[in-house]
Coordinates of N, CA, C and O in Angstrom, one line a residue:
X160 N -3.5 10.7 12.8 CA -2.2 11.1 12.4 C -1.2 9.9 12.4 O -1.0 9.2 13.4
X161 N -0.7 9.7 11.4 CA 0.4 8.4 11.4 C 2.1 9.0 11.8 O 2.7 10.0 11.7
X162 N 2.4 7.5 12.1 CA 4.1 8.4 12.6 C 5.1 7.9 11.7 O 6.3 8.0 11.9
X163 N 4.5 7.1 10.4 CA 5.4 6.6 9.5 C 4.3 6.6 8.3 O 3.1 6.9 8.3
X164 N 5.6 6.2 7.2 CA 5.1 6.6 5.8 C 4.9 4.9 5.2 O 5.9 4.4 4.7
X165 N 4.4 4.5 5.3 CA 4.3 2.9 4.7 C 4.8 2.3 3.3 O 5.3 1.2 2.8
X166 N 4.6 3.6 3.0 CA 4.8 3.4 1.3 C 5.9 4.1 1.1 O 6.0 4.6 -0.1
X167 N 6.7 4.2 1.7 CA 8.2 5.1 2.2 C 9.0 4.5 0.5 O 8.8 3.3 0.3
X168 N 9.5 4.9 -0.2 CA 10.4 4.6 -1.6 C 9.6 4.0 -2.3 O 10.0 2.8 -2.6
X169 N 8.7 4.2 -2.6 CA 7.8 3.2 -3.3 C 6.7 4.6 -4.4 O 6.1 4.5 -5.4
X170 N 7.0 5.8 -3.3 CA 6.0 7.1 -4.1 C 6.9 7.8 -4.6 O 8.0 8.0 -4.0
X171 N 6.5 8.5 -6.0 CA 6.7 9.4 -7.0 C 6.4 10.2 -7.3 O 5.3 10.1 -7.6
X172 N 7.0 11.8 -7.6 CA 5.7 12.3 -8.1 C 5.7 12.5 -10.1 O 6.6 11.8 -10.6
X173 N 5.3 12.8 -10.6 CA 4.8 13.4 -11.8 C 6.1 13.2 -12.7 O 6.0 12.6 -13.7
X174 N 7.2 13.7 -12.4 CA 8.5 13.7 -12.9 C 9.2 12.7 -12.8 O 10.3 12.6 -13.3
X175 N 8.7 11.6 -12.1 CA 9.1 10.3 -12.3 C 10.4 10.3 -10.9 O 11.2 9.4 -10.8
X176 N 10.4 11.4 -10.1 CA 11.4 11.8 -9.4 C 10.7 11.1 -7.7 O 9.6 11.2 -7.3
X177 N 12.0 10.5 -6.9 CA 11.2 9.6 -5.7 C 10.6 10.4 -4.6 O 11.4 11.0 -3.9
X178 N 9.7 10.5 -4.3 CA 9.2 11.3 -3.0 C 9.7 10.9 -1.9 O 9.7 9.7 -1.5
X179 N 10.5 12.3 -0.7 CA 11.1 11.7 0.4 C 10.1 12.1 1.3 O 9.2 12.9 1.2
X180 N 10.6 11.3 2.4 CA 9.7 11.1 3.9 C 10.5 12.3 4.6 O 11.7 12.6 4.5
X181 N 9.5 12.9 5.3 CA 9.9 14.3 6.3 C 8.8 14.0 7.6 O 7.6 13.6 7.5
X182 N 9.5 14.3 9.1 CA 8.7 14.2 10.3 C 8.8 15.4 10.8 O 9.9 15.9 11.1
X183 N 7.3 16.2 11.0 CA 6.6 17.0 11.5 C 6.1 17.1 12.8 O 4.9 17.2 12.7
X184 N 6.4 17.2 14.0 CA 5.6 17.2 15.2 C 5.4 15.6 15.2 O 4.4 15.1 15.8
X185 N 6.2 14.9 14.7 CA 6.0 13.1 15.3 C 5.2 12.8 13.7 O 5.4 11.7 13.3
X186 N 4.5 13.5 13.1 CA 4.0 13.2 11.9 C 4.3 12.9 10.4 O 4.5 13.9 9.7
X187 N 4.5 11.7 9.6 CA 4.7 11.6 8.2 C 4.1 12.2 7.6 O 3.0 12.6 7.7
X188 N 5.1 12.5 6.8 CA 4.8 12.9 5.4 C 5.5 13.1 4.6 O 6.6 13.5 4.9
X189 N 5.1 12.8 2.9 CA 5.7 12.6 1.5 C 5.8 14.4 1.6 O 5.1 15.4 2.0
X190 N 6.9 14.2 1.1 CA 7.5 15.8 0.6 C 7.7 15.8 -1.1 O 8.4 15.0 -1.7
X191 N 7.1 16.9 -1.4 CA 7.0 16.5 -3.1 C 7.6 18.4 -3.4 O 7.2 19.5 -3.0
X192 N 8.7 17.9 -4.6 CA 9.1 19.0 -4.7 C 9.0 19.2 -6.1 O 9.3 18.6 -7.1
X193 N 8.0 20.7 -5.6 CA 7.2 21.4 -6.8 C 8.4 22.7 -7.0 O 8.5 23.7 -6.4
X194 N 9.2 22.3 -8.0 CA 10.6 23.3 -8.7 C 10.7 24.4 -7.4 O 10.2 25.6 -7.2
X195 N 11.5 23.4 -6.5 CA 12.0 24.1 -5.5 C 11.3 24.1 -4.1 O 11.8 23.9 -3.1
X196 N 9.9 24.3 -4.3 CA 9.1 24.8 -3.2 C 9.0 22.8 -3.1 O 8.8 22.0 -3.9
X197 N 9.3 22.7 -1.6 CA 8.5 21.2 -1.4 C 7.6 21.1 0.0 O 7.8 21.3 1.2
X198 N 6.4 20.6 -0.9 CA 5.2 20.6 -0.8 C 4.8 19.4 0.4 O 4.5 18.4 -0.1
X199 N 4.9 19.4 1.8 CA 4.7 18.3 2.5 C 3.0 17.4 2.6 O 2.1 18.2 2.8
X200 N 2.7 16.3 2.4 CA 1.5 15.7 1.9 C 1.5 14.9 2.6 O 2.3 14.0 2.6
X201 N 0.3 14.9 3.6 CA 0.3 13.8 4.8 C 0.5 12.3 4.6 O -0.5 11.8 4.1
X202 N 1.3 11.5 4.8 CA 1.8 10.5 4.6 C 0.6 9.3 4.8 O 0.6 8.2 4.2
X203 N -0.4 9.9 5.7 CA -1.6 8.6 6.0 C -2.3 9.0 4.5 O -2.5 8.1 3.7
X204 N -2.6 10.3 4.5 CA -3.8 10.3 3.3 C -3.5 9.4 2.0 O -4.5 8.8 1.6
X205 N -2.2 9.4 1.3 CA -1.5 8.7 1.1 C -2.1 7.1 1.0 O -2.7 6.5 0.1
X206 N -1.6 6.9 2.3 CA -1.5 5.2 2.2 C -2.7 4.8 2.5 O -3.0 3.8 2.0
X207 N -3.7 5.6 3.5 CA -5.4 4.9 3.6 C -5.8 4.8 2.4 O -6.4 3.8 2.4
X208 N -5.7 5.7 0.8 CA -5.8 5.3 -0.5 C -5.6 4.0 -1.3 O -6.3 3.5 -2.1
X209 N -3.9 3.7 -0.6 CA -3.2 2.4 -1.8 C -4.0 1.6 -0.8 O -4.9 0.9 -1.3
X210 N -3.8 1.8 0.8 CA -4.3 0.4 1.2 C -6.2 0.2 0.9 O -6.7 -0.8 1.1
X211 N -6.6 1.0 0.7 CA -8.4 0.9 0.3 C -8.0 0.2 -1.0 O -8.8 -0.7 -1.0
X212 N -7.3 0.1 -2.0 CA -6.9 -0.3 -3.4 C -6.8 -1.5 -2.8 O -7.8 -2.2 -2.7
X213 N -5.8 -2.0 -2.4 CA -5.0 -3.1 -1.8 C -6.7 -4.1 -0.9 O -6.8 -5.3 -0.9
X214 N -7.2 -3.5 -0.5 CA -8.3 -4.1 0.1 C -9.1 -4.4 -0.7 O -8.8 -5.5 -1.2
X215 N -10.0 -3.9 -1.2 CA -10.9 -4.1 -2.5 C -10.5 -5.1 -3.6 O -11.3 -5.9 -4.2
X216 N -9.1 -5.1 -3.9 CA -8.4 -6.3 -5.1 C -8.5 -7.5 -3.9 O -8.8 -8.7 -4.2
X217 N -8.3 -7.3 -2.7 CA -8.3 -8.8 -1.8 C -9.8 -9.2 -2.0 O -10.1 -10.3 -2.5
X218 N -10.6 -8.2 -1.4 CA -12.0 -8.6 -1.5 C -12.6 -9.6 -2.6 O -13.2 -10.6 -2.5
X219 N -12.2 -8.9 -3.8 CA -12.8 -9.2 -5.1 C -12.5 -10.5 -5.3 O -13.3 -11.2 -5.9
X220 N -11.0 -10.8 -4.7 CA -10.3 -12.1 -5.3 C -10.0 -13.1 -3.5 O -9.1 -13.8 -3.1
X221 N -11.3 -12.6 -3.0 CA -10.8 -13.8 -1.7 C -10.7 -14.9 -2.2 O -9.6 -15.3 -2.1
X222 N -11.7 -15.9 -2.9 CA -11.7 -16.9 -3.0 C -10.2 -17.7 -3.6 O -9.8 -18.9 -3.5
X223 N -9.6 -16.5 -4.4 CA -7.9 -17.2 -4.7 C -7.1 -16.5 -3.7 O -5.8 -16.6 -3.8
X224 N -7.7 -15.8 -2.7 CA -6.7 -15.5 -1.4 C -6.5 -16.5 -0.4 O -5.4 -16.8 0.3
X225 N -8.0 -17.2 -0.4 CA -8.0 -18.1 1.1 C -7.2 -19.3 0.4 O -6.3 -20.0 0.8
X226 N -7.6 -19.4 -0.8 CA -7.5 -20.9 -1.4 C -5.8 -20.9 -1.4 O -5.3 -21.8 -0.9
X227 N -4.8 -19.8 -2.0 CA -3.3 -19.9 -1.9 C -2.9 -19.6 -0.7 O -1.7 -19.6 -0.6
X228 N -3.7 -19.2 0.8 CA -3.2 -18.7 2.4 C -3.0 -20.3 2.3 O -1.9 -20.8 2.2
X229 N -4.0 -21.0 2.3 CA -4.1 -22.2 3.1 C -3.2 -23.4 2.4 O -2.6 -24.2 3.1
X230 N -3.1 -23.3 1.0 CA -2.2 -23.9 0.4 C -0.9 -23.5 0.9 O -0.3 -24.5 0.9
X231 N -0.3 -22.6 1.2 CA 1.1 -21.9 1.9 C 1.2 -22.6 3.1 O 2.0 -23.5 3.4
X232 N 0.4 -22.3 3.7 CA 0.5 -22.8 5.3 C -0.1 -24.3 5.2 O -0.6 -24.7 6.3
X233 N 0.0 -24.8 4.5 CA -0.5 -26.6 4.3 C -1.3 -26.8 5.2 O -1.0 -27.5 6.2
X234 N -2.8 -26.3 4.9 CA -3.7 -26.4 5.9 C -4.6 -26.7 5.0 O -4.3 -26.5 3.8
X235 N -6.3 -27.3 5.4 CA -6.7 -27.3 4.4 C -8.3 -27.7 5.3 O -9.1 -28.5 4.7
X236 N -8.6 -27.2 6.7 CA -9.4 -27.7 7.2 C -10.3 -26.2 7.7 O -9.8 -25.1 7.7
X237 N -11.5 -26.5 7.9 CA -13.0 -25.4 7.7 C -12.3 -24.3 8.8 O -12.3 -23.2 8.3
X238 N -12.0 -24.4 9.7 CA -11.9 -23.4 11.5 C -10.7 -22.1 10.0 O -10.9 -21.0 9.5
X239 N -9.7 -23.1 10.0 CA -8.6 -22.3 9.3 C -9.3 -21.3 8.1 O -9.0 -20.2 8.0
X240 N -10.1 -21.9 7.2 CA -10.8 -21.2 6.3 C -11.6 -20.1 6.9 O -11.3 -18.9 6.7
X241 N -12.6 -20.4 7.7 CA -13.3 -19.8 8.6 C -12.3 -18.2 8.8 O -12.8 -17.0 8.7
X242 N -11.0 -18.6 9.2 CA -10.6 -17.8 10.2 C -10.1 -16.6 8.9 O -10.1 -15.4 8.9
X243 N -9.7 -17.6 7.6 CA -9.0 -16.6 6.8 C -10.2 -15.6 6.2 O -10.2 -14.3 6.4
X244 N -11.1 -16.3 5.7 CA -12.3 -15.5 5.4 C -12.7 -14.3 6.0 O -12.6 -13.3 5.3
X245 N -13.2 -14.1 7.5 CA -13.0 -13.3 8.5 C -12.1 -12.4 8.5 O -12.4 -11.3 8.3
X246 N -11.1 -12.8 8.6 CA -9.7 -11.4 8.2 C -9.7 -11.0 6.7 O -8.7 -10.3 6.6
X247 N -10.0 -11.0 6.1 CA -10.7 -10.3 4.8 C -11.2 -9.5 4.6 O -10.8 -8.5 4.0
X248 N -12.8 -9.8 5.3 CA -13.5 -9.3 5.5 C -13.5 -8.6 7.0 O -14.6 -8.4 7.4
X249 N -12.5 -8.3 7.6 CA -12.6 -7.3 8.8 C -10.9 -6.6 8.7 O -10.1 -6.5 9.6
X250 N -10.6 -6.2 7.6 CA -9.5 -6.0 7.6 C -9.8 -4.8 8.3 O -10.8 -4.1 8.0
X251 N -8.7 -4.3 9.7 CA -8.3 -2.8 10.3 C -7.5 -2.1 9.7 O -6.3 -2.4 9.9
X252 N -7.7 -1.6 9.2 CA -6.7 0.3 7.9 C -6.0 0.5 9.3 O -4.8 0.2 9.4
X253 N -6.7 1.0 10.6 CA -6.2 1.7 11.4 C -4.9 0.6 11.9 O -3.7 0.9 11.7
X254 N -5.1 -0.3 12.2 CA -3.9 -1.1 12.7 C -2.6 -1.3 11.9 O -1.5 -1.3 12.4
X255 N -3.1 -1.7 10.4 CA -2.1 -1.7 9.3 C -1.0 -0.5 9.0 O 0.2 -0.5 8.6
X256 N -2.2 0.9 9.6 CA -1.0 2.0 9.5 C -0.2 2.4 10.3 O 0.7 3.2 10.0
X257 N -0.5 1.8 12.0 CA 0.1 1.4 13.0 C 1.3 0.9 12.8 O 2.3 1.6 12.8
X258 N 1.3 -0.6 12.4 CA 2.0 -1.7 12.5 C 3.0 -1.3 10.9 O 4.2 -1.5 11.0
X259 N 2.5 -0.8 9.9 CA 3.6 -0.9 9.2 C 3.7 -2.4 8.3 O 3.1 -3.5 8.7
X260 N 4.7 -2.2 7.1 CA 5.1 -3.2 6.5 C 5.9 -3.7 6.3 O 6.5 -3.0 5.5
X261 N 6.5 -4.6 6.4 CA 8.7 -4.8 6.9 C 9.1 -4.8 5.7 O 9.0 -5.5 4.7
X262 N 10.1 -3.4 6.1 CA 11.3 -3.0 5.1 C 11.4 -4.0 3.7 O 11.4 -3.7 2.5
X263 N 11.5 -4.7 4.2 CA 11.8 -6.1 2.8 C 10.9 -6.6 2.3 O 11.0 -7.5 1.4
X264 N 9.1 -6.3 3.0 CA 8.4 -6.2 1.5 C 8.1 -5.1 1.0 O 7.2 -5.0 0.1
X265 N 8.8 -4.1 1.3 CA 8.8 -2.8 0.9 C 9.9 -3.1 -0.3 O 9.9 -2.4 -1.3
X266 N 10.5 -3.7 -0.2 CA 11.7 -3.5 -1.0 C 11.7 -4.5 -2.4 O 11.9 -4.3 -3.6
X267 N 11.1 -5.6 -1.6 CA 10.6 -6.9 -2.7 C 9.8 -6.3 -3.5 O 9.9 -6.7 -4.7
X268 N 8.4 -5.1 -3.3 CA 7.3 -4.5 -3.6 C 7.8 -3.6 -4.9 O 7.1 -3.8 -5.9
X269 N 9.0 -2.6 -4.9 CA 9.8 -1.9 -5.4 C 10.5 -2.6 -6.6 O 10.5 -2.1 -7.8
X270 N 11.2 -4.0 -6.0 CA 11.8 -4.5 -7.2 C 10.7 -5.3 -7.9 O 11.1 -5.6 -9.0
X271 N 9.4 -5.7 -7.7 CA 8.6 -6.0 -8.6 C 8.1 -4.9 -9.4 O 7.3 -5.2 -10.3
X272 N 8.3 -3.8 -9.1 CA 7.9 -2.7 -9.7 C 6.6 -1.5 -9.6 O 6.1 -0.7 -10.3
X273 N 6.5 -2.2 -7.9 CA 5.2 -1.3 -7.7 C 5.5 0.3 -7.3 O 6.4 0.4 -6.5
X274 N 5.1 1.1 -7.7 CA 5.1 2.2 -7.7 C 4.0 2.9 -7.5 O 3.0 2.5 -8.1
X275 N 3.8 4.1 -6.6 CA 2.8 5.3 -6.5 C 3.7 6.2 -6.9 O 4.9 6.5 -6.8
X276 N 2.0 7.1 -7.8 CA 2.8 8.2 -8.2 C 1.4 9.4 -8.0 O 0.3 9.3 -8.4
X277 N 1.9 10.2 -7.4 CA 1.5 11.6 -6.8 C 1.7 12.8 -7.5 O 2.6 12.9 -8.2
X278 N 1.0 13.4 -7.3 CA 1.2 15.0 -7.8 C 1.0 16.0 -6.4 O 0.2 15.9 -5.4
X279 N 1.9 17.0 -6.7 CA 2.1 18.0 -5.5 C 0.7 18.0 -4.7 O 1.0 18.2 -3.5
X280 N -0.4 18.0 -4.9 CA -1.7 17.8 -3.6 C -1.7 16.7 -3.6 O -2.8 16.3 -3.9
X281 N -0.9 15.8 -3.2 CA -1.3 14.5 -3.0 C -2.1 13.4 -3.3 O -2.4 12.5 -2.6
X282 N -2.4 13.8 -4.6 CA -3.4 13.1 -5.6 C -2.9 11.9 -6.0 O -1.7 12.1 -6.2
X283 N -3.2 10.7 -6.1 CA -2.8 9.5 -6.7 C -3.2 9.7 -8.0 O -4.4 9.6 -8.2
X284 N -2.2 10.2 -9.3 CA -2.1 9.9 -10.1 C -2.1 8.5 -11.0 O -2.9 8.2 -11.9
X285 N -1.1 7.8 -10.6 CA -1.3 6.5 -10.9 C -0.7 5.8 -10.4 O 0.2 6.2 -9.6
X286 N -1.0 4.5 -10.7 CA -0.9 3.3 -9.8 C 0.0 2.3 -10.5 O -0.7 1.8 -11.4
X287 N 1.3 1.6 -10.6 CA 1.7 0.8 -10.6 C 1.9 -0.2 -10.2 O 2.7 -0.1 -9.2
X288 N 1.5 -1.6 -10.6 CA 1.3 -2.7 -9.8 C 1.6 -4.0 -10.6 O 0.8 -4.2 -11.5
X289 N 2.4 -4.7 -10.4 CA 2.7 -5.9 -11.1 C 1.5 -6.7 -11.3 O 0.8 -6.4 -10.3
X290 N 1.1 -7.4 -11.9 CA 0.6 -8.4 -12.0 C 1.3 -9.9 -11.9 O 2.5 -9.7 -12.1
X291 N 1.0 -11.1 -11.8 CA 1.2 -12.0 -12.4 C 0.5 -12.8 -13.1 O -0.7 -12.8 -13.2
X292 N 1.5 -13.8 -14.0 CA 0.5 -14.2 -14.7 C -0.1 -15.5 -14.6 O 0.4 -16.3 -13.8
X293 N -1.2 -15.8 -15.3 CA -2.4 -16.6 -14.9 C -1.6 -17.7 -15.7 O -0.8 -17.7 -16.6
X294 N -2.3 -19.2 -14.8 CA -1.5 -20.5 -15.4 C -3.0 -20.8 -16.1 O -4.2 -20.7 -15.6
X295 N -2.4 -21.3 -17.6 CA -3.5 -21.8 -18.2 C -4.4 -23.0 -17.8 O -5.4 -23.3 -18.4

């Protein structure tokens, strides 16, 4: 059971209308309002989804993950690779939904345009996700 919503203003449902956060017994969850009646939808089920999404696009694309970590942090030696590689491939779900994501990439995330969108059972309808674009 999670005690926050990660993806807190970021989910939608169907109507293009924002999903609010409601606390249950210490527990999140997206409240989605189905013409009137609102429908509370566990906040983890939720985000263990975007973030399984969010993991799998890392996976796919480690090799331009380690390659721009290490460029960022102006590093460029094997231990450091080593170490990024490893966190990739051992990402913890459970800790991530712990720890949360700070407010301001939540917000930067929003103004790039990422979006979840839900329907009243908590279904991931669709997925909004910027891209960027590739340098020729």
């Amino acid at each position: 059971m999670s005690n926050q919503a990660i993806f807190s203003g970021l989910v939608f449902d169907e109507q293009d209308r924002l999903v609010t956060v409601n606390y249950v017994g210490g527990e999140a969850f997206y409240v989605v309002d189905d013409e009137g009646f609102l429908r509370h939808v566990e906040a983890e089920k939720i985000d263990r989804k975007v973030l399984a999404i969010f993991i799998e696009q890392l996976q796919q694309n480690k090799d331009m993950a380690v390659t721009q970590a290490l460029e960022f942090m102006g590093k460029d030696d094997l231990f450091t690779k080593a170490a990024l590689d490893s966190s990739i491939e051992n990402v913890d779900v459970d800790q991530l939904l712990k720890q949360g994501i700070p407010s301001q990439a939540r917000d930067m995330m929003g103004m790039m345009g990422f979006r979840i969108i839900i329907n009243y059972h908590g279904d991931i309808v669709d997925f909004d996700q910027p891209t960027m674009p590739f340098d020729e």
